[in-house]
Amino acid sequence: MNNRYLFLLYLGCAALLICSCKKNAETSNPAPVTYSQVTTNTILKLEAPQKFADKDVLKWEMISAPSELYRLTSGTSSAAFFTAVNAGTYQLKVSSGDLADTLLVTVQQRARAAAGFTAKVFDYMPAPGQFVNEMPKYHPGDTYETMLAKADQELVGEDAGMVTLGSWGGYVVLGFDHTIVNVAGRRDFRIYGNTFGTPVGPSNAPFGGSSEPGIVMVAWDKNKNGKPDADEWYEIRGSASFSAEGESWYSTAVANNDVRTFRNYEMTYQRPVTETPAGTPENNVSISNYIRWTDNQGQTGYKAKNVFHAQSYYPAWVKDDKIVFNGVRLANNGLEENGQGTYYVRYAFRYGYVDNYPNAHDNSGIDIDWAIDKNGNPVTLPGIDFVKVYSGVSQENGWLGETSTEVGRGEDLHLLGVKIEN
Ligand SMILES: [Ca+2]
Ligand SMILES: [Ca+2]
Ligand SMILES: [Ca+2]
């Protein structure tokens, strides 16, 4: 073969190569690729590349993921948030019309594995109640700080115990050592209570027993300092957070109970004037006008001291002579069922609360997608780091005493492999 033929052959090959390259470019994805990385259970903020700067509406999509336990939230803005439970490479796409970019996010395992259970208690302030000063136990000299440490001791980890939140408004603030991912279509976490009970009456009857619903608030550590400080709190909208009319027991309760729901409720409890006579089951002495309360609806009344718990129901470490709480007040869910004043059933709300269904029941699971902002509008959070629970019902139930939410172990359902679909 002489040089001239060789030259022509080269020319031909080069032309073929150019053609095939051009063809490839036309048929395969031409989008430039941006790389980023993050660790598991951590929220990554994704910013659209500069070329999208003049676009108002962006679309963020997951193209391929090694696991379905992730969340990508964005709306139509130039920033999106992404977080995943499992390590691997996630391929995302951001686009606006024909303009598109691929984003490859490498999710790496955290250096120290995330704990599936509550990792810290940040705040604890019960309202007066029959288990206050007992769960956790108060000893003379205890302060807010030492009682908080006791609550932390009770609630952290797999073998958590239980603390009482007392009457309406009493609260606890918990944290996890990682972000609980808000997986789409699934409930994400669960906080234990001590509810027991059964469906009452015929089939499809409401679940009843000792449901004492605690209202749930959530927050994510947006300023990444590990504390629930400047971060916005969102309410978990449960089945009766605006009205109890959808509950199956509502029509029965309406004749006997205050079934109103107050969205901006405030209650003030006064220090009791006397602790004596301290009741016992033997002497059957109780104090009906024990702790005076007033609310912002012009109502007033008393919390009673019953015969079973002789200690003070007012948090003994509180110096002030009154304690004020704010929040949502749910409908009274307790009904006396036998007409003798002896058989009280506290009916469960359908979903969205703590200490409302037994712990193992799916309805104890909370979906972060139920979160609403302070105006009641739904918000889509990628995940959360902090949970606040407060007693949601203000009711006295005869000899049983006041309704009080109790709080136990906290669980990240995804880390524990518990799948509760929504
Ligand atoms: Ca979810
Ligand atoms: Ca913070
Ligand atoms: Ca309880």
Tab-separated table of C-alpha atoms and ligand atoms in Angstrom:
chain	number	residue	atom	x	y	z
A	1	MET	CA	0.000	0.000	0.000
A	2	ASN	CA	1.523	3.292	-0.993
A	3	ASN	CA	1.445	6.524	1.049
A	4	ARG	CA	-1.359	8.050	-0.969
A	5	TYR	CA	-3.742	5.172	-0.196
A	6	LEU	CA	-2.717	5.221	3.451
A	7	PHE	CA	-3.506	8.930	3.601
A	8	LEU	CA	-6.969	8.384	2.064
A	9	LEU	CA	-7.659	5.589	4.545
A	10	TYR	CA	-6.762	7.887	7.456
A	11	LEU	CA	-9.031	10.549	6.054
A	12	GLY	CA	-11.882	8.080	5.753
A	13	CYS	CA	-11.453	6.811	9.296
A	14	ALA	CA	-11.286	10.334	10.690
A	15	ALA	CA	-14.492	11.272	8.873
A	16	LEU	CA	-16.243	8.149	10.187
A	17	LEU	CA	-15.075	8.953	13.721
A	18	ILE	CA	-16.367	12.526	13.552
A	19	CYS	CA	-19.708	11.294	12.194
A	20	SER	CA	-20.123	8.678	14.891
A	21	CYS	CA	-19.148	11.126	17.632
A	22	LYS	CA	-21.688	13.615	16.373
A	23	LYS	CA	-24.307	10.874	16.193
A	24	ASN	CA	-23.522	9.813	19.796
A	25	ALA	CA	-23.790	13.368	20.973
A	26	GLU	CA	-27.202	13.665	19.391
A	27	THR	CA	-28.641	10.434	20.829
A	28	SER	CA	-27.146	10.180	24.345
A	29	ASN	CA	-27.586	12.537	27.297
A	30	PRO	CA	-25.525	15.645	26.638
A	31	ALA	CA	-26.043	17.062	30.109
A	32	PRO	CA	-22.916	18.159	31.940
A	33	VAL	CA	-22.320	16.366	35.217
A	34	THR	CA	-21.860	17.983	38.609
A	35	TYR	CA	-20.480	15.965	41.493
A	36	SER	CA	-21.099	16.357	45.214
A	37	GLN	CA	-20.923	14.220	48.285
A	38	VAL	CA	-22.499	13.926	51.705
A	39	THR	CA	-22.732	11.394	54.515
A	40	THR	CA	-25.779	9.255	55.314
A	41	ASN	CA	-28.663	10.876	57.271
A	42	THR	CA	-27.342	14.375	56.567
A	43	ILE	CA	-29.136	17.052	54.576
A	44	LEU	CA	-27.270	18.291	51.494
A	45	LYS	CA	-28.264	21.591	49.921
A	46	LEU	CA	-28.004	21.439	46.138
A	47	GLU	CA	-27.697	24.665	44.154
A	48	ALA	CA	-28.536	24.790	40.473
A	49	PRO	CA	-25.495	25.561	38.240
A	50	GLN	CA	-24.950	29.110	37.054
A	51	LYS	CA	-26.490	28.523	33.622
A	52	PHE	CA	-29.920	28.221	35.300
A	53	ALA	CA	-29.540	31.623	36.934
A	54	ASP	CA	-32.169	33.347	34.779
A	55	LYS	CA	-34.677	30.475	34.994
A	56	ASP	CA	-37.625	30.896	37.335
A	57	VAL	CA	-38.922	27.357	37.279
A	58	LEU	CA	-36.572	24.445	37.814
A	59	LYS	CA	-37.399	20.788	37.992
A	60	TRP	CA	-35.414	18.473	40.265
A	61	GLU	CA	-35.700	14.721	39.738
A	62	MET	CA	-34.159	11.500	40.989
A	63	ILE	CA	-32.949	9.494	37.984
A	64	SER	CA	-31.525	6.488	39.766
A	65	ALA	CA	-31.059	5.611	43.435
A	66	PRO	CA	-29.507	2.540	45.072
A	67	SER	CA	-32.248	2.607	47.757
A	68	GLU	CA	-35.723	4.110	48.078
A	69	LEU	CA	-34.898	5.445	51.544
A	70	TYR	CA	-34.042	9.001	50.516
A	71	ARG	CA	-35.751	12.348	50.062
A	72	LEU	CA	-35.306	15.088	47.485
A	73	THR	CA	-37.322	18.244	48.168
A	74	SER	CA	-37.296	21.335	46.034
A	75	GLY	CA	-40.533	22.866	44.889
A	76	THR	CA	-39.494	24.733	41.749
A	77	SER	CA	-36.681	26.786	43.206
A	78	SER	CA	-32.986	27.071	42.378
A	79	ALA	CA	-32.056	25.082	45.492
A	80	ALA	CA	-33.040	21.582	46.523
A	81	PHE	CA	-32.396	19.450	49.590
A	82	PHE	CA	-31.340	15.837	49.448
A	83	THR	CA	-30.748	13.259	52.154
A	84	ALA	CA	-30.434	9.475	52.150
A	85	VAL	CA	-30.393	6.630	54.659
A	86	ASN	CA	-28.080	4.395	52.629
A	87	ALA	CA	-24.664	4.940	51.070
A	88	GLY	CA	-24.199	4.798	47.301
A	89	THR	CA	-24.304	6.980	44.204
A	90	TYR	CA	-27.533	8.828	43.482
A	91	GLN	CA	-28.097	10.299	40.039
A	92	LEU	CA	-30.227	13.426	40.003
A	93	LYS	CA	-31.277	15.791	37.264
A	94	VAL	CA	-32.038	19.477	37.317
A	95	SER	CA	-33.717	20.984	34.281
A	96	SER	CA	-35.626	23.915	32.914
A	97	GLY	CA	-37.171	23.205	29.540
A	98	ASP	CA	-34.384	21.890	27.269
A	99	LEU	CA	-31.641	22.984	29.619
A	100	ALA	CA	-30.553	20.078	31.823
A	101	ASP	CA	-27.715	19.025	34.125
A	102	THR	CA	-26.970	15.733	35.773
A	103	LEU	CA	-25.920	15.674	39.405
A	104	LEU	CA	-24.104	12.708	40.866
A	105	VAL	CA	-24.260	12.637	44.645
A	106	THR	CA	-22.030	10.182	46.442
A	107	VAL	CA	-23.469	9.315	49.830
A	108	GLN	CA	-20.855	7.948	52.198
A	109	GLN	CA	-21.416	6.022	55.403
A	110	ARG	CA	-21.044	8.171	58.523
A	111	ALA	CA	-17.835	7.645	60.493
A	112	ARG	CA	-19.894	6.670	63.539
A	113	ALA	CA	-23.106	4.792	62.840
A	114	ALA	CA	-26.293	6.745	63.593
A	115	ALA	CA	-28.311	5.530	66.589
A	116	GLY	CA	-31.850	4.379	65.843
A	117	PHE	CA	-33.095	5.796	69.149
A	118	THR	CA	-33.359	9.114	70.976
A	119	ALA	CA	-29.869	10.502	71.583
A	120	LYS	CA	-30.540	13.536	73.778
A	121	VAL	CA	-33.222	15.343	75.782
A	122	PHE	CA	-32.983	19.116	75.328
A	123	ASP	CA	-35.884	20.337	77.442
A	124	TYR	CA	-38.383	18.937	79.930
A	125	MET	CA	-41.222	20.802	81.592
A	126	PRO	CA	-44.284	18.829	82.687
A	127	ALA	CA	-47.583	20.470	83.592
A	128	PRO	CA	-49.054	19.458	86.964
A	129	GLY	CA	-50.096	15.808	87.102
A	130	GLN	CA	-50.328	12.732	89.306
A	131	PHE	CA	-47.024	11.269	88.066
A	132	VAL	CA	-45.105	14.563	88.261
A	133	ASN	CA	-42.196	14.420	90.733
A	134	GLU	CA	-42.332	10.621	90.369
A	135	MET	CA	-41.524	10.042	86.650
A	136	PRO	CA	-38.726	11.092	86.864
A	137	LYS	CA	-38.325	11.142	90.632
A	138	TYR	CA	-37.751	14.496	92.319
A	139	HIS	CA	-35.442	14.706	95.299
A	140	PRO	CA	-35.056	17.822	97.477
A	141	GLY	CA	-32.436	20.074	95.924
A	142	ASP	CA	-33.224	19.044	92.378
A	143	THR	CA	-33.335	21.874	89.844
A	144	TYR	CA	-34.522	22.270	86.255
A	145	GLU	CA	-31.057	21.124	85.137
A	146	THR	CA	-30.925	18.007	87.309
A	147	MET	CA	-34.502	17.038	86.362
A	148	LEU	CA	-33.589	17.520	82.691
A	149	ALA	CA	-30.587	15.223	83.220
A	150	LYS	CA	-32.935	12.625	84.747
A	151	ALA	CA	-35.295	12.882	81.777
A	152	ASP	CA	-32.276	12.438	79.493
A	153	GLN	CA	-31.211	9.394	81.497
A	154	GLU	CA	-34.706	7.921	81.072
A	155	LEU	CA	-35.268	8.551	77.391
A	156	VAL	CA	-31.941	8.056	75.624
A	157	GLY	CA	-31.210	4.798	73.877
A	158	GLU	CA	-32.830	1.477	73.178
A	159	ASP	CA	-33.614	0.622	76.805
A	160	ALA	CA	-35.432	3.883	77.469
A	161	GLY	CA	-37.808	4.273	80.401
A	162	MET	CA	-40.650	6.769	80.557
A	163	VAL	CA	-41.355	10.306	81.726
A	164	THR	CA	-44.702	11.978	82.345
A	165	LEU	CA	-45.648	15.254	80.674
A	166	GLY	CA	-48.507	15.834	83.143
A	167	SER	CA	-51.659	17.717	82.152
A	168	TRP	CA	-52.244	19.720	79.014
A	169	GLY	CA	-49.240	21.663	77.737
A	170	GLY	CA	-46.449	19.830	79.565
A	171	TYR	CA	-43.626	19.000	77.157
A	172	VAL	CA	-40.343	17.332	76.363
A	173	VAL	CA	-37.879	18.087	73.537
A	174	LEU	CA	-35.869	15.169	72.121
A	175	GLY	CA	-33.076	14.925	69.599
A	176	PHE	CA	-31.480	12.274	67.426
A	177	ASP	CA	-27.778	12.055	66.524
A	178	HIS	CA	-28.616	12.282	62.822
A	179	THR	CA	-31.348	13.513	60.515
A	180	ILE	CA	-34.396	11.236	60.321
A	181	VAL	CA	-35.070	11.075	56.589
A	182	ASN	CA	-38.623	11.927	55.495
A	183	VAL	CA	-39.023	8.993	53.110
A	184	ALA	CA	-41.895	9.633	50.699
A	185	GLY	CA	-44.983	7.496	51.302
A	186	ARG	CA	-43.767	6.142	54.628
A	187	ARG	CA	-44.021	6.976	58.290
A	188	ASP	CA	-40.612	7.967	59.564
A	189	PHE	CA	-40.411	7.868	63.354
A	190	ARG	CA	-42.262	6.774	66.439
A	191	ILE	CA	-42.204	7.939	70.059
A	192	TYR	CA	-43.416	5.416	72.612
A	193	GLY	CA	-46.100	6.078	75.209
A	194	ASN	CA	-47.921	3.804	77.652
A	195	THR	CA	-51.285	3.465	75.928
A	196	PHE	CA	-53.083	0.174	76.214
A	197	GLY	CA	-56.543	-0.795	75.101
A	198	THR	CA	-58.612	-2.545	72.501
A	199	PRO	CA	-61.189	-1.712	69.891
A	200	VAL	CA	-64.289	-1.107	72.015
A	201	GLY	CA	-67.584	-2.743	71.041
A	202	PRO	CA	-68.497	-4.129	67.622
A	203	SER	CA	-66.060	-4.452	64.745
A	204	ASN	CA	-64.812	-1.166	63.280
A	205	ALA	CA	-65.547	0.366	66.677
A	206	PRO	CA	-63.116	3.046	67.794
A	207	PHE	CA	-59.989	2.017	69.631
A	208	GLY	CA	-60.282	2.921	73.290
A	209	GLY	CA	-58.492	2.488	76.581
A	210	SER	CA	-55.907	4.872	77.896
A	211	SER	CA	-55.212	7.013	74.832
A	212	GLU	CA	-53.651	10.251	76.087
A	213	PRO	CA	-52.484	11.945	72.913
A	214	GLY	CA	-49.361	14.062	72.857
A	215	ILE	CA	-49.072	16.608	70.069
A	216	VAL	CA	-45.874	16.339	68.009
A	217	MET	CA	-43.699	19.167	66.711
A	218	VAL	CA	-40.630	18.644	64.518
A	219	ALA	CA	-37.619	20.696	63.465
A	220	TRP	CA	-34.488	20.221	61.429
A	221	ASP	CA	-31.170	21.591	62.442
A	222	LYS	CA	-30.980	24.137	59.671
A	223	ASN	CA	-28.098	26.089	61.224
A	224	LYS	CA	-26.255	22.792	61.861
A	225	ASN	CA	-25.200	23.500	65.439
A	226	GLY	CA	-26.703	20.336	66.933
A	227	LYS	CA	-29.251	22.248	69.014
A	228	PRO	CA	-32.941	23.111	68.572
A	229	ASP	CA	-32.355	26.864	68.867
A	230	ALA	CA	-33.068	29.140	65.929
A	231	ASP	CA	-34.594	26.300	63.909
A	232	GLU	CA	-38.275	26.617	63.007
A	233	TRP	CA	-40.716	24.210	64.621
A	234	TYR	CA	-43.477	22.586	62.577
A	235	GLU	CA	-46.582	20.925	63.962
A	236	ILE	CA	-47.444	17.389	62.892
A	237	ARG	CA	-51.019	17.635	61.740
A	238	GLY	CA	-52.778	14.681	63.363
A	239	SER	CA	-56.302	13.499	62.615
A	240	ALA	CA	-57.913	15.973	65.035
A	241	SER	CA	-55.512	18.900	65.139
A	242	PHE	CA	-58.107	21.276	63.694
A	243	SER	CA	-61.331	19.435	64.584
A	244	ALA	CA	-62.295	16.092	66.107
A	245	GLU	CA	-65.390	15.736	63.926
A	246	GLY	CA	-63.707	13.032	61.840
A	247	GLU	CA	-63.170	10.748	64.844
A	248	SER	CA	-65.632	7.858	65.065
A	249	TRP	CA	-66.309	8.513	68.767
A	250	TYR	CA	-67.050	12.206	68.196
A	251	SER	CA	-70.825	11.846	67.858
A	252	THR	CA	-70.994	10.002	71.180
A	253	ALA	CA	-68.660	12.393	72.958
A	254	VAL	CA	-70.334	15.581	71.771
A	255	ALA	CA	-73.235	15.264	74.231
A	256	ASN	CA	-71.016	14.898	77.305
A	257	ASN	CA	-67.622	16.408	76.571
A	258	ASP	CA	-66.013	19.639	75.587
A	259	VAL	CA	-65.054	18.495	72.097
A	260	ARG	CA	-63.827	21.856	70.851
A	261	THR	CA	-60.343	22.190	69.400
A	262	PHE	CA	-58.399	25.358	70.245
A	263	ARG	CA	-55.531	26.218	67.925
A	264	ASN	CA	-54.023	29.009	70.038
A	265	TYR	CA	-54.695	27.783	73.505
A	266	GLU	CA	-52.982	29.006	76.651
A	267	MET	CA	-53.319	27.592	80.121
A	268	THR	CA	-51.955	28.825	83.449
A	269	TYR	CA	-51.622	26.508	86.451
A	270	GLN	CA	-51.328	27.963	89.975
A	271	ARG	CA	-49.201	26.465	92.701
A	272	PRO	CA	-51.533	24.476	95.006
A	273	VAL	CA	-52.480	26.227	98.252
A	274	THR	CA	-52.344	22.985	100.197
A	275	GLU	CA	-51.053	19.448	99.775
A	276	THR	CA	-53.061	18.064	102.689
A	277	PRO	CA	-54.959	16.034	103.464
A	278	ALA	CA	-52.762	13.757	101.403
A	279	GLY	CA	-55.075	11.138	100.053
A	280	THR	CA	-54.534	7.428	100.304
A	281	PRO	CA	-56.677	4.575	98.990
A	282	GLU	CA	-57.329	3.651	102.655
A	283	ASN	CA	-58.775	6.953	103.758
A	284	ASN	CA	-60.212	7.612	100.277
A	285	VAL	CA	-59.534	11.313	100.616
A	286	SER	CA	-58.972	13.422	97.549
A	287	ILE	CA	-58.697	17.176	96.994
A	288	SER	CA	-61.028	18.246	94.233
A	289	ASN	CA	-60.067	21.960	94.321
A	290	TYR	CA	-56.350	21.280	94.217
A	291	ILE	CA	-54.546	23.153	91.438
A	292	ARG	CA	-56.363	26.137	90.019
A	293	TRP	CA	-56.088	26.785	86.315
A	294	THR	CA	-57.244	29.522	83.976
A	295	ASP	CA	-57.140	29.605	80.182
A	296	ASN	CA	-57.264	32.233	77.435
A	297	GLN	CA	-60.892	31.312	76.679
A	298	GLY	CA	-62.123	32.847	79.941
A	299	GLN	CA	-62.485	29.471	81.614
A	300	THR	CA	-61.231	28.389	84.999
A	301	GLY	CA	-61.239	25.192	87.023
A	302	TYR	CA	-59.234	22.909	89.264
A	303	LYS	CA	-57.056	19.881	88.786
A	304	ALA	CA	-57.869	17.291	91.436
A	305	LYS	CA	-55.526	15.351	93.671
A	306	ASN	CA	-56.601	11.720	93.746
A	307	VAL	CA	-56.297	9.034	96.380
A	308	PHE	CA	-53.536	7.106	94.639
A	309	HIS	CA	-50.781	9.709	94.517
A	310	ALA	CA	-49.978	11.666	97.647
A	311	GLN	CA	-46.939	13.652	96.420
A	312	SER	CA	-47.300	17.184	95.073
A	313	TYR	CA	-48.505	17.258	91.470
A	314	TYR	CA	-46.866	20.660	90.915
A	315	PRO	CA	-43.279	20.356	89.571
A	316	ALA	CA	-41.364	20.748	92.832
A	317	TRP	CA	-38.284	22.308	91.209
A	318	VAL	CA	-40.296	25.237	89.793
A	319	LYS	CA	-39.835	28.429	91.843
A	320	ASP	CA	-42.655	30.409	90.230
A	321	ASP	CA	-46.157	30.187	91.674
A	322	LYS	CA	-47.644	29.665	88.245
A	323	ILE	CA	-46.718	27.858	85.035
A	324	VAL	CA	-47.978	28.897	81.594
A	325	PHE	CA	-48.229	26.641	78.520
A	326	ASN	CA	-49.220	27.346	74.912
A	327	GLY	CA	-50.302	25.197	71.996
A	328	VAL	CA	-53.162	23.272	70.446
A	329	ARG	CA	-55.805	21.837	72.739
A	330	LEU	CA	-57.528	18.727	71.395
A	331	ALA	CA	-61.107	17.568	72.035
A	332	ASN	CA	-61.738	15.689	75.270
A	333	ASN	CA	-61.586	12.011	74.312
A	334	GLY	CA	-62.455	10.415	77.673
A	335	LEU	CA	-65.962	9.045	78.262
A	336	GLU	CA	-67.447	7.513	81.376
A	337	GLU	CA	-69.167	4.417	80.057
A	338	ASN	CA	-71.197	2.741	82.809
A	339	GLY	CA	-73.027	5.690	84.332
A	340	GLN	CA	-71.556	4.923	87.768
A	341	GLY	CA	-68.531	7.173	87.415
A	342	THR	CA	-66.195	4.198	87.529
A	343	TYR	CA	-65.463	3.140	83.963
A	344	TYR	CA	-63.538	5.660	81.898
A	345	VAL	CA	-62.490	4.972	78.320
A	346	ARG	CA	-60.062	7.343	76.600
A	347	TYR	CA	-60.657	6.911	72.873
A	348	ALA	CA	-57.836	7.055	70.365
A	349	PHE	CA	-57.558	9.720	67.705
A	350	ARG	CA	-56.968	8.131	64.316
A	351	TYR	CA	-53.334	9.121	63.747
A	352	GLY	CA	-50.608	11.643	64.310
A	353	TYR	CA	-50.012	11.614	68.096
A	354	VAL	CA	-47.817	10.068	70.789
A	355	ASP	CA	-49.281	7.852	73.581
A	356	ASN	CA	-52.471	7.484	71.555
A	357	TYR	CA	-52.158	3.934	70.164
A	358	PRO	CA	-50.082	1.065	71.578
A	359	ASN	CA	-46.436	1.416	70.561
A	360	ALA	CA	-46.366	-1.533	68.169
A	361	HIS	CA	-49.468	-0.336	66.315
A	362	ASP	CA	-48.834	1.256	62.909
A	363	ASN	CA	-50.873	4.285	63.991
A	364	SER	CA	-48.101	5.209	66.407
A	365	GLY	CA	-45.887	5.956	63.402
A	366	ILE	CA	-45.476	9.600	62.404
A	367	ASP	CA	-45.008	10.776	58.822
A	368	ILE	CA	-42.903	13.926	58.554
A	369	ASP	CA	-45.012	14.803	55.501
A	370	TRP	CA	-47.836	15.651	57.917
A	371	ALA	CA	-45.890	18.740	59.035
A	372	ILE	CA	-47.560	22.151	58.773
A	373	ASP	CA	-46.179	25.632	59.338
A	374	LYS	CA	-47.488	28.156	61.845
A	375	ASN	CA	-50.183	29.237	59.399
A	376	GLY	CA	-51.406	25.675	58.983
A	377	ASN	CA	-49.963	25.210	55.494
A	378	PRO	CA	-48.324	21.865	54.630
A	379	VAL	CA	-44.533	21.967	54.398
A	380	THR	CA	-42.250	19.416	52.775
A	381	LEU	CA	-39.241	18.767	54.964
A	382	PRO	CA	-36.322	16.605	53.776
A	383	GLY	CA	-35.918	15.254	57.304
A	384	ILE	CA	-35.870	16.273	60.957
A	385	ASP	CA	-33.431	16.255	63.880
A	386	PHE	CA	-35.629	17.293	66.821
A	387	VAL	CA	-39.028	16.293	68.179
A	388	LYS	CA	-41.146	18.099	70.745
A	389	VAL	CA	-44.105	16.340	72.373
A	390	TYR	CA	-46.680	18.039	74.602
A	391	SER	CA	-49.826	16.811	76.337
A	392	GLY	CA	-52.726	17.524	73.998
A	393	VAL	CA	-55.849	16.968	76.098
A	394	SER	CA	-57.034	18.816	79.206
A	395	GLN	CA	-59.416	16.474	80.966
A	396	GLU	CA	-60.102	15.007	84.394
A	397	ASN	CA	-61.331	11.407	84.364
A	398	GLY	CA	-62.824	10.878	87.829
A	399	TRP	CA	-60.809	8.497	89.988
A	400	LEU	CA	-58.370	7.866	87.094
A	401	GLY	CA	-57.133	11.417	87.346
A	402	GLU	CA	-56.119	13.799	84.609
A	403	THR	CA	-55.219	12.821	81.072
A	404	SER	CA	-51.434	13.014	80.723
A	405	THR	CA	-49.151	12.030	77.905
A	406	GLU	CA	-46.289	9.758	78.872
A	407	VAL	CA	-43.214	9.583	76.660
A	408	GLY	CA	-40.755	6.711	76.239
A	409	ARG	CA	-38.362	5.433	73.608
A	410	GLY	CA	-37.933	7.330	70.343
A	411	GLU	CA	-37.283	5.397	67.132
A	412	ASP	CA	-36.064	6.217	63.637
A	413	LEU	CA	-38.197	3.674	61.755
A	414	HIS	CA	-35.913	3.614	58.702
A	415	LEU	CA	-32.761	2.823	60.661
A	416	LEU	CA	-34.617	0.069	62.513
A	417	GLY	CA	-35.956	-1.444	59.295
A	418	VAL	CA	-39.607	-0.848	60.240
A	419	LYS	CA	-41.739	-0.169	57.190
A	420	ILE	CA	-45.069	1.566	57.812
A	421	GLU	CA	-46.606	2.674	54.552
A	422	ASN	CA	-48.855	5.600	54.446
B	1	CA	CA	-42.371	10.181	55.325
B	2	CA	CA	-29.908	24.427	65.494
B	3	CA	CA	-50.362	7.766	79.195
